[in-house]
mmCIF file of C-alpha atoms in Angstrom:
data_model
loop_
_atom_site.group_PDB
_atom_site.id
_atom_site.type_symbol
_atom_site.label_atom_id
_atom_site.label_comp_id
_atom_site.label_asym_id
_atom_site.label_seq_id
_atom_site.Cartn_x
_atom_site.Cartn_y
_atom_site.Cartn_z
ATOM 1 C CA UNK A 1 6.664 -2.789 6.106
ATOM 2 C CA UNK A 2 5.487 0.022 4.208
ATOM 3 C CA UNK A 3 7.326 1.273 1.127
ATOM 4 C CA UNK A 4 7.171 3.998 -1.381
ATOM 5 C CA UNK A 5 8.358 5.281 -4.866
ATOM 6 C CA UNK A 6 8.826 7.949 -7.590
ATOM 7 C CA UNK A 7 7.313 9.021 -10.947
ATOM 8 C CA UNK A 8 7.802 7.263 -14.273
ATOM 9 C CA UNK A 9 8.748 9.253 -17.399
ATOM 10 C CA UNK A 10 7.757 7.961 -20.836
ATOM 11 C CA UNK A 11 9.056 8.918 -24.289
ATOM 12 C CA UNK A 12 6.649 10.123 -26.906
ATOM 13 C CA UNK A 13 6.846 11.641 -30.364
ATOM 14 C CA UNK A 14 6.321 15.391 -30.658
ATOM 15 C CA UNK A 15 2.708 14.915 -31.667
ATOM 16 C CA UNK A 16 2.087 12.634 -28.702
ATOM 17 C CA UNK A 17 3.539 15.233 -26.353
ATOM 18 C CA UNK A 18 1.090 17.835 -27.697
ATOM 19 C CA UNK A 19 -1.692 15.341 -27.146
ATOM 20 C CA UNK A 20 -0.589 14.722 -23.565
ATOM 21 C CA UNK A 21 -0.506 18.446 -22.859
ATOM 22 C CA UNK A 22 -4.087 18.711 -24.051
ATOM 23 C CA UNK A 23 -5.070 15.738 -21.908
ATOM 24 C CA UNK A 24 -3.395 17.245 -18.841
ATOM 25 C CA UNK A 25 -5.310 20.481 -19.326
ATOM 26 C CA UNK A 26 -8.614 18.642 -19.616
ATOM 27 C CA UNK A 27 -7.839 16.487 -16.604
ATOM 28 C CA UNK A 28 -6.879 19.403 -14.380
ATOM 29 C CA UNK A 29 -10.051 21.250 -15.332
ATOM 30 C CA UNK A 30 -12.540 18.462 -14.772
ATOM 31 C CA UNK A 31 -10.787 16.094 -12.309
ATOM 32 C CA UNK A 32 -11.459 12.411 -11.902
ATOM 33 C CA UNK A 33 -10.706 9.528 -14.221
ATOM 34 C CA UNK A 34 -10.602 9.951 -18.001
ATOM 35 C CA UNK A 35 -9.853 8.020 -21.158
ATOM 36 C CA UNK A 36 -7.954 9.526 -24.050
ATOM 37 C CA UNK A 37 -6.724 8.160 -27.357
ATOM 38 C CA UNK A 38 -3.132 6.975 -27.621
ATOM 39 C CA UNK A 39 -2.527 5.591 -31.086
ATOM 40 C CA UNK A 40 -5.313 3.017 -31.494
ATOM 41 C CA UNK A 41 -5.866 2.490 -27.763
ATOM 42 C CA UNK A 42 -7.618 4.340 -24.956
ATOM 43 C CA UNK A 43 -5.435 5.456 -22.047
ATOM 44 C CA UNK A 44 -7.005 5.147 -18.617
ATOM 45 C CA UNK A 45 -5.814 8.103 -16.546
ATOM 46 C CA UNK A 46 -5.439 7.702 -12.818
ATOM 47 C CA UNK A 47 -6.172 10.544 -10.450
ATOM 48 C CA UNK A 48 -3.559 9.734 -7.795
ATOM 49 C CA UNK A 49 -1.486 6.677 -8.807
ATOM 50 C CA UNK A 50 1.811 7.733 -10.362
ATOM 51 C CA UNK A 51 3.298 4.366 -11.296
ATOM 52 C CA UNK A 52 0.520 2.853 -13.408
ATOM 53 C CA UNK A 53 -0.192 3.328 -17.120
ATOM 54 C CA UNK A 54 -3.140 1.429 -18.594
ATOM 55 C CA UNK A 55 -4.018 1.473 -22.298
ATOM 56 C CA UNK A 56 -7.049 -0.437 -23.506
ATOM 57 C CA UNK A 57 -7.023 -1.836 -27.051
ATOM 58 C CA UNK A 58 -9.737 -3.734 -28.917
ATOM 59 C CA UNK A 59 -8.658 -7.215 -27.822
ATOM 60 C CA UNK A 60 -6.209 -6.672 -24.958
ATOM 61 C CA UNK A 61 -5.187 -4.184 -22.273
ATOM 62 C CA UNK A 62 -1.577 -3.103 -21.795
ATOM 63 C CA UNK A 63 -0.477 -2.223 -18.253
ATOM 64 C CA UNK A 64 2.924 -0.716 -17.517
ATOM 65 C CA UNK A 65 4.313 -0.513 -13.993
ATOM 66 C CA UNK A 66 6.904 2.214 -13.593
ATOM 67 C CA UNK A 67 10.124 1.220 -11.871
ATOM 68 C CA UNK A 68 9.915 3.178 -8.594
ATOM 69 C CA UNK A 69 13.660 2.838 -8.016
ATOM 70 C CA UNK A 70 14.844 3.820 -11.496
ATOM 71 C CA UNK A 71 13.131 6.905 -12.841
ATOM 72 C CA UNK A 72 12.178 6.637 -16.484
ATOM 73 C CA UNK A 73 12.352 2.834 -16.606
ATOM 74 C CA UNK A 74 9.606 0.217 -16.624
ATOM 75 C CA UNK A 75 9.383 -2.400 -13.891
ATOM 76 C CA UNK A 76 6.989 -4.693 -15.748
ATOM 77 C CA UNK A 77 4.602 -4.693 -18.712
ATOM 78 C CA UNK A 78 1.445 -6.824 -18.610
ATOM 79 C CA UNK A 79 -0.877 -7.737 -21.452
ATOM 80 C CA UNK A 80 -4.363 -8.571 -20.205
ATOM 81 C CA UNK A 81 -6.150 -10.810 -22.710
ATOM 82 C CA UNK A 82 -9.659 -12.181 -22.065
ATOM 83 C CA UNK A 83 -9.432 -15.915 -21.401
ATOM 84 C CA UNK A 84 -12.342 -16.666 -23.729
ATOM 85 C CA UNK A 85 -10.611 -15.090 -26.731
ATOM 86 C CA UNK A 86 -7.690 -16.169 -28.899
ATOM 87 C CA UNK A 87 -4.356 -14.465 -28.343
ATOM 88 C CA UNK A 88 -3.977 -11.511 -30.717
ATOM 89 C CA UNK A 89 -1.518 -12.180 -33.532
ATOM 90 C CA UNK A 90 0.776 -9.249 -32.889
ATOM 91 C CA UNK A 91 1.051 -8.566 -29.166
ATOM 92 C CA UNK A 92 3.765 -6.212 -27.931
ATOM 93 C CA UNK A 93 6.427 -7.526 -25.563
ATOM 94 C CA UNK A 94 5.119 -8.216 -22.065
ATOM 95 C CA UNK A 95 3.752 -10.813 -19.637
ATOM 96 C CA UNK A 96 0.417 -12.212 -20.808
ATOM 97 C CA UNK A 97 -2.320 -12.602 -18.204
ATOM 98 C CA UNK A 98 -5.508 -14.368 -19.255
ATOM 99 C CA UNK A 99 -8.306 -12.572 -17.429
ATOM 100 C CA UNK A 100 -10.235 -12.891 -15.287
ATOM 101 C CA UNK A 101 -7.807 -14.815 -13.120
ATOM 102 C CA UNK A 102 -9.350 -17.952 -11.635
ATOM 103 C CA UNK A 103 -6.793 -19.199 -9.107
ATOM 104 C CA UNK A 104 -3.783 -17.273 -7.860
ATOM 105 C CA UNK A 105 -1.159 -17.520 -5.137
ATOM 106 C CA UNK A 106 -1.105 -14.275 -3.182
ATOM 107 C CA UNK A 107 1.889 -13.571 -0.982
ATOM 108 C CA UNK A 108 0.568 -10.668 1.086
ATOM 109 C CA UNK A 109 -2.330 -10.364 3.492
ATOM 110 C CA UNK A 110 -3.308 -6.945 2.169
ATOM 111 C CA UNK A 111 -3.890 -8.255 -1.345
ATOM 112 C CA UNK A 112 -5.801 -11.242 0.022
ATOM 113 C CA UNK A 113 -8.104 -8.824 1.828
ATOM 114 C CA UNK A 114 -8.539 -6.733 -1.305
ATOM 115 C CA UNK A 115 -9.451 -9.692 -3.505
ATOM 116 C CA UNK A 116 -11.942 -10.815 -0.871
ATOM 117 C CA UNK A 117 -13.500 -7.341 -0.849
ATOM 118 C CA UNK A 118 -14.116 -7.764 -4.600
ATOM 119 C CA UNK A 119 -16.193 -10.847 -3.831
ATOM 120 C CA UNK A 120 -13.504 -13.037 -5.439
ATOM 121 C CA UNK A 121 -12.237 -14.973 -2.433
ATOM 122 C CA UNK A 122 -12.518 -18.289 -4.278
ATOM 123 C CA UNK A 123 -9.873 -17.027 -6.705
ATOM 124 C CA UNK A 124 -7.241 -17.329 -3.946
ATOM 125 C CA UNK A 125 -5.668 -20.746 -4.374
ATOM 126 C CA UNK A 126 -2.721 -20.269 -2.047
ATOM 127 C CA UNK A 127 -1.137 -17.765 0.318
ATOM 128 C CA UNK A 128 2.225 -16.992 1.879
ATOM 129 C CA UNK A 129 3.106 -15.935 5.421
ATOM 130 C CA UNK A 130 -0.112 -17.430 6.784
ATOM 131 C CA UNK A 131 0.849 -16.585 10.359
ATOM 132 C CA UNK A 132 0.497 -12.882 9.522
ATOM 133 C CA UNK A 133 -2.866 -13.121 7.772
ATOM 134 C CA UNK A 134 -5.615 -12.176 10.228
ATOM 135 C CA UNK A 135 -8.477 -13.161 7.937
ATOM 136 C CA UNK A 136 -10.534 -15.966 9.563
ATOM 137 C CA UNK A 137 -11.832 -17.370 6.266
ATOM 138 C CA UNK A 138 -8.330 -17.823 4.844
ATOM 139 C CA UNK A 139 -7.092 -19.366 8.087
ATOM 140 C CA UNK A 140 -10.007 -21.798 7.977
ATOM 141 C CA UNK A 141 -9.504 -22.714 4.314
ATOM 142 C CA UNK A 142 -5.837 -23.487 4.925
ATOM 143 C CA UNK A 143 -6.699 -25.563 7.991
ATOM 144 C CA UNK A 144 -9.202 -27.571 5.956
ATOM 145 C CA UNK A 145 -6.666 -28.083 3.180
ATOM 146 C CA UNK A 146 -8.786 -26.208 0.648
ATOM 147 C CA UNK A 147 -6.159 -23.500 0.262
ATOM 148 C CA UNK A 148 -2.405 -24.012 0.144
ATOM 149 C CA UNK A 149 -0.016 -22.518 2.668
ATOM 150 C CA UNK A 150 2.948 -21.785 0.414
ATOM 151 C CA UNK A 151 5.380 -20.804 3.151
ATOM 152 C CA UNK A 152 7.397 -17.595 3.239
ATOM 153 C CA UNK A 153 6.622 -14.742 0.888
ATOM 154 C CA UNK A 154 10.338 -14.173 0.396
ATOM 155 C CA UNK A 155 10.951 -17.811 -0.535
ATOM 156 C CA UNK A 156 7.694 -19.642 -1.317
ATOM 157 C CA UNK A 157 7.477 -23.425 -1.403
ATOM 158 C CA UNK A 158 7.838 -24.222 -5.093
ATOM 159 C CA UNK A 159 6.422 -27.743 -4.860
ATOM 160 C CA UNK A 160 3.118 -26.510 -3.412
ATOM 161 C CA UNK A 161 2.830 -23.842 -6.070
ATOM 162 C CA UNK A 162 3.379 -26.439 -8.794
ATOM 163 C CA UNK A 163 0.636 -28.595 -7.255
ATOM 164 C CA UNK A 164 -1.820 -25.690 -7.336
ATOM 165 C CA UNK A 165 -1.006 -24.740 -10.939
ATOM 166 C CA UNK A 166 -2.076 -21.121 -10.390
ATOM 167 C CA UNK A 167 -2.665 -18.689 -13.224
ATOM 168 C CA UNK A 168 -0.615 -15.978 -11.455
ATOM 169 C CA UNK A 169 1.698 -15.341 -8.503
ATOM 170 C CA UNK A 170 1.304 -12.061 -6.616
ATOM 171 C CA UNK A 171 4.714 -11.130 -5.179
ATOM 172 C CA UNK A 172 6.153 -7.925 -3.741
ATOM 173 C CA UNK A 173 9.128 -6.456 -5.615
ATOM 174 C CA UNK A 174 12.098 -5.006 -3.756
ATOM 175 C CA UNK A 175 14.913 -2.770 -4.877
ATOM 176 C CA UNK A 176 17.837 -4.759 -6.295
ATOM 177 C CA UNK A 177 16.203 -8.061 -5.392
ATOM 178 C CA UNK A 178 17.761 -9.727 -8.437
ATOM 179 C CA UNK A 179 14.553 -11.468 -9.504
ATOM 180 C CA UNK A 180 12.389 -14.119 -7.856
ATOM 181 C CA UNK A 181 14.736 -17.102 -7.940
ATOM 182 C CA UNK A 182 12.984 -20.374 -8.718
ATOM 183 C CA UNK A 183 9.685 -18.565 -9.118
ATOM 184 C CA UNK A 184 10.983 -17.057 -12.358
ATOM 185 C CA UNK A 185 11.589 -20.554 -13.733
ATOM 186 C CA UNK A 186 8.053 -21.887 -13.233
ATOM 187 C CA UNK A 187 6.550 -20.202 -16.263
ATOM 188 C CA UNK A 188 3.739 -18.795 -14.118
ATOM 189 C CA UNK A 189 3.060 -15.055 -14.605
ATOM 190 C CA UNK A 190 4.299 -12.969 -11.681
ATOM 191 C CA UNK A 191 2.226 -9.921 -10.780
ATOM 192 C CA UNK A 192 4.573 -7.485 -9.058
ATOM 193 C CA UNK A 193 2.573 -5.760 -6.341
ATOM 194 C CA UNK A 194 4.474 -2.471 -6.360
ATOM 195 C CA UNK A 195 1.524 -0.435 -5.098
ATOM 196 C CA UNK A 196 3.338 0.118 -1.793
ATOM 197 C CA UNK A 197 5.835 2.326 -3.606
ATOM 198 C CA UNK A 198 3.254 4.990 -4.404
ATOM 199 C CA UNK A 199 3.918 8.321 -2.715
ATOM 200 C CA UNK A 200 0.362 9.036 -1.583
ATOM 201 C CA UNK A 201 -2.164 6.975 0.319
ATOM 202 C CA UNK A 202 -4.875 7.492 -2.287
ATOM 203 C CA UNK A 203 -2.349 6.709 -5.014
ATOM 204 C CA UNK A 204 -1.712 3.307 -3.507
ATOM 205 C CA UNK A 205 -5.402 2.698 -2.949
ATOM 206 C CA UNK A 206 -6.117 3.508 -6.603
ATOM 207 C CA UNK A 207 -4.126 0.432 -7.642
ATOM 208 C CA UNK A 208 -7.214 -1.555 -6.693
ATOM 209 C CA UNK A 209 -8.549 -0.596 -10.135
ATOM 210 C CA UNK A 210 -5.684 -2.518 -11.761
ATOM 211 C CA UNK A 211 -6.244 -5.519 -9.505
ATOM 212 C CA UNK A 212 -9.954 -5.311 -10.256
ATOM 213 C CA UNK A 213 -9.162 -5.682 -13.966
ATOM 214 C CA UNK A 214 -7.219 -8.861 -13.242
ATOM 215 C CA UNK A 215 -10.110 -10.526 -11.428
ATOM 216 C CA UNK A 216 -12.988 -9.229 -13.538
ATOM 217 C CA UNK A 217 -14.044 -6.910 -10.735
ATOM 218 C CA UNK A 218 -13.651 -3.490 -12.351
ATOM 219 C CA UNK A 219 -17.038 -2.275 -11.177
ATOM 220 C CA UNK A 220 -16.477 -3.412 -7.602
ATOM 221 C CA UNK A 221 -13.012 -1.800 -7.502
ATOM 222 C CA UNK A 222 -14.284 1.511 -8.849
ATOM 223 C CA UNK A 223 -17.106 1.549 -6.323
ATOM 224 C CA UNK A 224 -14.820 0.781 -3.375
ATOM 225 C CA UNK A 225 -12.264 3.382 -4.410
ATOM 226 C CA UNK A 226 -14.905 6.083 -4.871
ATOM 227 C CA UNK A 227 -16.132 5.496 -1.312
ATOM 228 C CA UNK A 228 -12.565 5.480 0.082
ATOM 229 C CA UNK A 229 -11.666 8.718 -1.692
ATOM 230 C CA UNK A 230 -14.831 10.483 -0.520
ATOM 231 C CA UNK A 231 -14.326 9.497 3.122
ATOM 232 C CA UNK A 232 -10.615 10.365 3.030
ATOM 233 C CA UNK A 233 -11.197 13.859 1.649
ATOM 234 C CA UNK A 234 -13.990 14.489 4.148
ATOM 235 C CA UNK A 235 -11.708 13.551 7.048
ATOM 236 C CA UNK A 236 -8.899 15.718 5.688
ATOM 237 C CA UNK A 237 -11.243 18.710 5.398
ATOM 238 C CA UNK A 238 -12.573 18.126 8.911
ATOM 239 C CA UNK A 239 -9.056 18.106 10.380
ATOM 240 C CA UNK A 240 -8.144 21.308 8.536
ATOM 241 C CA UNK A 241 -11.022 23.117 10.244
ATOM 242 C CA UNK A 242 -9.551 22.614 13.709
ATOM 243 C CA UNK A 243 -6.946 24.854 15.337
ATOM 244 C CA UNK A 244 -4.914 21.975 16.848
ATOM 245 C CA UNK A 245 -1.589 21.299 15.161
ATOM 246 C CA UNK A 246 0.173 18.688 17.281
ATOM 247 C CA UNK A 247 3.357 16.952 16.157
ATOM 248 C CA UNK A 248 3.584 13.179 15.672
ATOM 249 C CA UNK A 249 6.547 10.808 15.675
ATOM 250 C CA UNK A 250 6.295 7.273 14.288
ATOM 251 C CA UNK A 251 7.382 3.756 15.217
ATOM 252 C CA UNK A 252 10.271 2.705 17.438
ATOM 253 C CA UNK A 253 13.765 1.311 17.398
ATOM 254 C CA UNK A 254 14.332 -2.095 15.810
ATOM 255 C CA UNK A 255 17.698 -3.592 16.668
ATOM 256 C CA UNK A 256 20.282 -0.862 16.330
ATOM 257 C CA UNK A 257 18.236 1.430 14.058
ATOM 258 C CA UNK A 258 14.965 3.324 14.049
ATOM 259 C CA UNK A 259 13.082 3.102 10.765
ATOM 260 C CA UNK A 260 11.364 6.445 10.283
ATOM 261 C CA UNK A 261 8.853 6.965 7.447
ATOM 262 C CA UNK A 262 10.259 9.464 4.956
ATOM 263 C CA UNK A 263 8.517 12.767 4.343
ATOM 264 C CA UNK A 264 7.261 11.566 0.948
ATOM 265 C CA UNK A 265 6.034 8.236 2.285
ATOM 266 C CA UNK A 266 2.349 7.437 2.520
ATOM 267 C CA UNK A 267 2.550 7.542 6.337
ATOM 268 C CA UNK A 268 4.393 10.858 6.310
ATOM 269 C CA UNK A 269 1.773 12.367 4.030
ATOM 270 C CA UNK A 270 -1.093 10.847 6.005
ATOM 271 C CA UNK A 271 0.123 12.663 9.105
ATOM 272 C CA UNK A 272 0.164 15.949 7.200
ATOM 273 C CA UNK A 273 -3.313 15.224 5.786
ATOM 274 C CA UNK A 274 -4.468 14.739 9.384
ATOM 275 C CA UNK A 275 -3.384 18.371 9.971
ATOM 276 C CA UNK A 276 -0.614 17.296 12.296
ATOM 277 C CA UNK A 277 3.072 18.191 12.108
ATOM 278 C CA UNK A 278 5.616 15.544 11.177
ATOM 279 C CA UNK A 279 9.270 16.068 12.177
ATOM 280 C CA UNK A 280 10.485 14.550 8.892
ATOM 281 C CA UNK A 281 7.998 16.282 6.586
ATOM 282 C CA UNK A 282 10.876 17.999 4.775
ATOM 283 C CA UNK A 283 12.588 14.670 4.089
ATOM 284 C CA UNK A 284 12.238 13.729 0.408
ATOM 285 C CA UNK A 285 12.565 9.977 0.923
ATOM 286 C CA UNK A 286 9.486 7.995 -0.081
ATOM 287 C CA UNK A 287 10.543 4.913 1.866
ATOM 288 C CA UNK A 288 11.717 4.312 5.401
ATOM 289 C CA UNK A 289 14.853 6.049 6.635
ATOM 290 C CA UNK A 290 17.149 4.073 8.940
ATOM 291 C CA UNK A 291 18.396 6.364 11.716
ATOM 292 C CA UNK A 292 20.315 5.917 14.960
ATOM 293 C CA UNK A 293 18.402 6.516 18.180
ATOM 294 C CA UNK A 294 20.305 9.745 18.892
ATOM 295 C CA UNK A 295 19.213 11.314 15.602
ATOM 296 C CA UNK A 296 15.562 10.506 16.239
ATOM 297 C CA UNK A 297 15.798 11.879 19.758
ATOM 298 C CA UNK A 298 17.319 15.111 18.512
ATOM 299 C CA UNK A 299 14.630 15.581 15.861
ATOM 300 C CA UNK A 300 11.517 14.358 17.689
ATOM 301 C CA UNK A 301 12.227 14.728 21.392
ATOM 302 C CA UNK A 302 9.483 17.343 21.776
ATOM 303 C CA UNK A 303 6.870 15.626 19.623
ATOM 304 C CA UNK A 304 3.414 15.796 21.223
ATOM 305 C CA UNK A 305 2.316 12.313 20.169
ATOM 306 C CA UNK A 306 4.136 9.023 19.622
ATOM 307 C CA UNK A 307 2.562 6.279 17.507
ATOM 308 C CA UNK A 308 4.177 2.939 16.810
ATOM 309 C CA UNK A 309 3.345 -0.432 15.301
ATOM 310 C CA UNK A 310 4.390 -3.707 16.891
ATOM 311 C CA UNK A 311 3.623 -7.410 16.790
ATOM 312 C CA UNK A 312 3.296 -9.124 20.145
ATOM 313 C CA UNK A 313 0.984 -11.550 21.969
ATOM 314 C CA UNK A 314 0.922 -9.054 24.852
ATOM 315 C CA UNK A 315 -0.183 -5.433 24.731
ATOM 316 C CA UNK A 316 2.654 -2.923 24.993
ATOM 317 C CA UNK A 317 2.983 -0.915 28.207
ATOM 318 C CA UNK A 318 5.227 1.916 29.337
ATOM 319 C CA UNK A 319 7.170 -0.634 31.345
ATOM 320 C CA UNK A 320 7.678 -2.913 28.350
ATOM 321 C CA UNK A 321 8.856 0.041 26.275
ATOM 322 C CA UNK A 322 11.431 0.938 28.907
ATOM 323 C CA UNK A 323 12.590 -2.664 29.038
ATOM 324 C CA UNK A 324 13.345 -2.380 25.324
ATOM 325 C CA UNK A 325 15.090 0.975 25.552
ATOM 326 C CA UNK A 326 15.359 3.202 28.609
ATOM 327 C CA UNK A 327 16.057 6.086 26.256
ATOM 328 C CA UNK A 328 12.371 6.265 25.337
ATOM 329 C CA UNK A 329 11.780 8.068 28.637
ATOM 330 C CA UNK A 330 13.518 11.132 27.178
ATOM 331 C CA UNK A 331 10.731 11.819 24.700
ATOM 332 C CA UNK A 332 8.157 14.410 25.699
ATOM 333 C CA UNK A 333 5.297 12.222 24.450
ATOM 334 C CA UNK A 334 6.463 9.410 26.737
ATOM 335 C CA UNK A 335 6.678 11.748 29.724
ATOM 336 C CA UNK A 336 3.169 13.047 29.009
ATOM 337 C CA UNK A 337 1.809 9.512 28.511
ATOM 338 C CA UNK A 338 0.619 10.436 25.027
ATOM 339 C CA UNK A 339 1.723 7.217 23.341
ATOM 340 C CA UNK A 340 -0.366 4.979 21.064
ATOM 341 C CA UNK A 341 0.466 1.482 19.872
ATOM 342 C CA UNK A 342 -0.998 -0.630 17.081
ATOM 343 C CA UNK A 343 -0.568 -4.346 17.762
ATOM 344 C CA UNK A 344 -0.567 -5.932 14.315
ATOM 345 C CA UNK A 345 -0.767 -9.373 15.926
ATOM 346 C CA UNK A 346 -4.318 -8.716 17.054
ATOM 347 C CA UNK A 347 -5.591 -6.131 14.562
ATOM 348 C CA UNK A 348 -6.220 -6.115 10.812
ATOM 349 C CA UNK A 349 -4.090 -3.008 10.288
ATOM 350 C CA UNK A 350 -2.092 -4.438 7.374
ATOM 351 C CA UNK A 351 -5.137 -6.091 5.813
ATOM 352 C CA UNK A 352 -7.283 -2.938 5.953
ATOM 353 C CA UNK A 353 -5.362 0.293 5.711
ATOM 354 C CA UNK A 354 -3.242 0.096 2.515
ATOM 355 C CA UNK A 355 -6.333 0.084 0.295
ATOM 356 C CA UNK A 356 -8.563 1.833 2.838
ATOM 357 C CA UNK A 357 -6.278 4.686 3.963
ATOM 358 C CA UNK A 358 -9.339 6.597 5.103
ATOM 359 C CA UNK A 359 -9.558 4.189 8.049
ATOM 360 C CA UNK A 360 -5.999 5.003 9.110
ATOM 361 C CA UNK A 361 -6.534 8.708 8.520
ATOM 362 C CA UNK A 362 -9.547 8.523 10.844
ATOM 363 C CA UNK A 363 -7.299 7.187 13.623
ATOM 364 C CA UNK A 364 -4.742 9.936 13.070
ATOM 365 C CA UNK A 365 -7.371 12.684 13.011
ATOM 366 C CA UNK A 366 -8.956 11.433 16.241
ATOM 367 C CA UNK A 367 -5.580 11.252 18.000
ATOM 368 C CA UNK A 368 -4.277 14.576 16.682
ATOM 369 C CA UNK A 369 -7.489 16.483 17.380
ATOM 370 C CA UNK A 370 -8.939 15.687 20.824
ATOM 371 C CA UNK A 371 -11.565 18.363 20.277
ATOM 372 C CA UNK A 372 -13.320 16.083 17.763
ATOM 373 C CA UNK A 373 -14.804 13.934 20.522
ATOM 374 C CA UNK A 374 -17.852 13.042 18.428
ATOM 375 C CA UNK A 375 -15.640 10.859 16.194
ATOM 376 C CA UNK A 376 -15.234 8.197 18.876
ATOM 377 C CA UNK A 377 -12.130 6.116 19.606
ATOM 378 C CA UNK A 378 -9.332 5.087 17.232
ATOM 379 C CA UNK A 379 -9.681 1.659 15.624
ATOM 380 C CA UNK A 380 -6.068 0.528 15.267
ATOM 381 C CA UNK A 381 -3.927 2.636 17.602
ATOM 382 C CA UNK A 382 -4.709 2.214 21.296
ATOM 383 C CA UNK A 383 -3.376 4.434 24.043
ATOM 384 C CA UNK A 384 -0.582 2.726 25.950
ATOM 385 C CA UNK A 385 -1.226 1.945 29.614
ATOM 386 C CA UNK A 386 1.147 1.509 32.539
#
């Protein structure tokens, strides 16, 4: 359920290119987030996010989302205009969002959790895929009828959305999805939540700054991200100081294929940042790679550790794994009983970790480096029992 992407290329005049070179030099020297002039606007530079470009003008902010599947193209352009001001006379082409947003339909649990962390939970007017949202407050609001359950995120219930009259719909884009069907016809702005296509965990987390702009929570978003970045880099440095370099394999077979995170995916890079070895680290794919069981076995048979995510009312066991596929017994990690499962039915893995990758990195560091006993137990991945 995780996805990933590639860099956007923009066209500039020769003078703009010289300006960008100067900006790049300044950024690399001082680090962090900077603003620089682009025509009559100020460009907000992101430290990790590769698919966001934000330019602030006097009376609106222009946000461009790079198309992660088509290098050099734009997925969507947004024009953020304060709700208490008149629309500027000459806006460029793009989707207008009157900010701060007051009531939105949010199709993913992770973005619900993020908006709640901003202190803006009352701005969530409706949700999708309620059965997968492990946030008690949202479950309660839907039960009381104070928040709308809009059905499936892939095909929301249009009638309920019309009743809510939201100021925006937060939907996940997919490659070659051909648009959003009836959602496109409602005239309600669609915010394409393409953060999952970033190629680094901190890059995805940095998108919270964009979402903070939408809800009038810029200060809260900056504060949260600063804390996440600090903790993440501390954990990475701690792992690098150890001598243990165990190898990790991820997830398990689904149907006839095994979806393996690519080497450029956020999960693939998280494993490397945990100072562990990943069998597919040389793979350039930023999304999941569908492989037959035999290929995974050949590549990861001797992996020291096996981690997988699953959704089940019962905790996974070695017996239940074998009932799914007897071939799992051929993996060294299975033989050594060094297998960890994350049950997304009972944990807040998907609500927490996309925008708090430091929490997931902590799990990986603890599992990959047994010598760091003082760190305690993992939060999301639990060791599988008989």
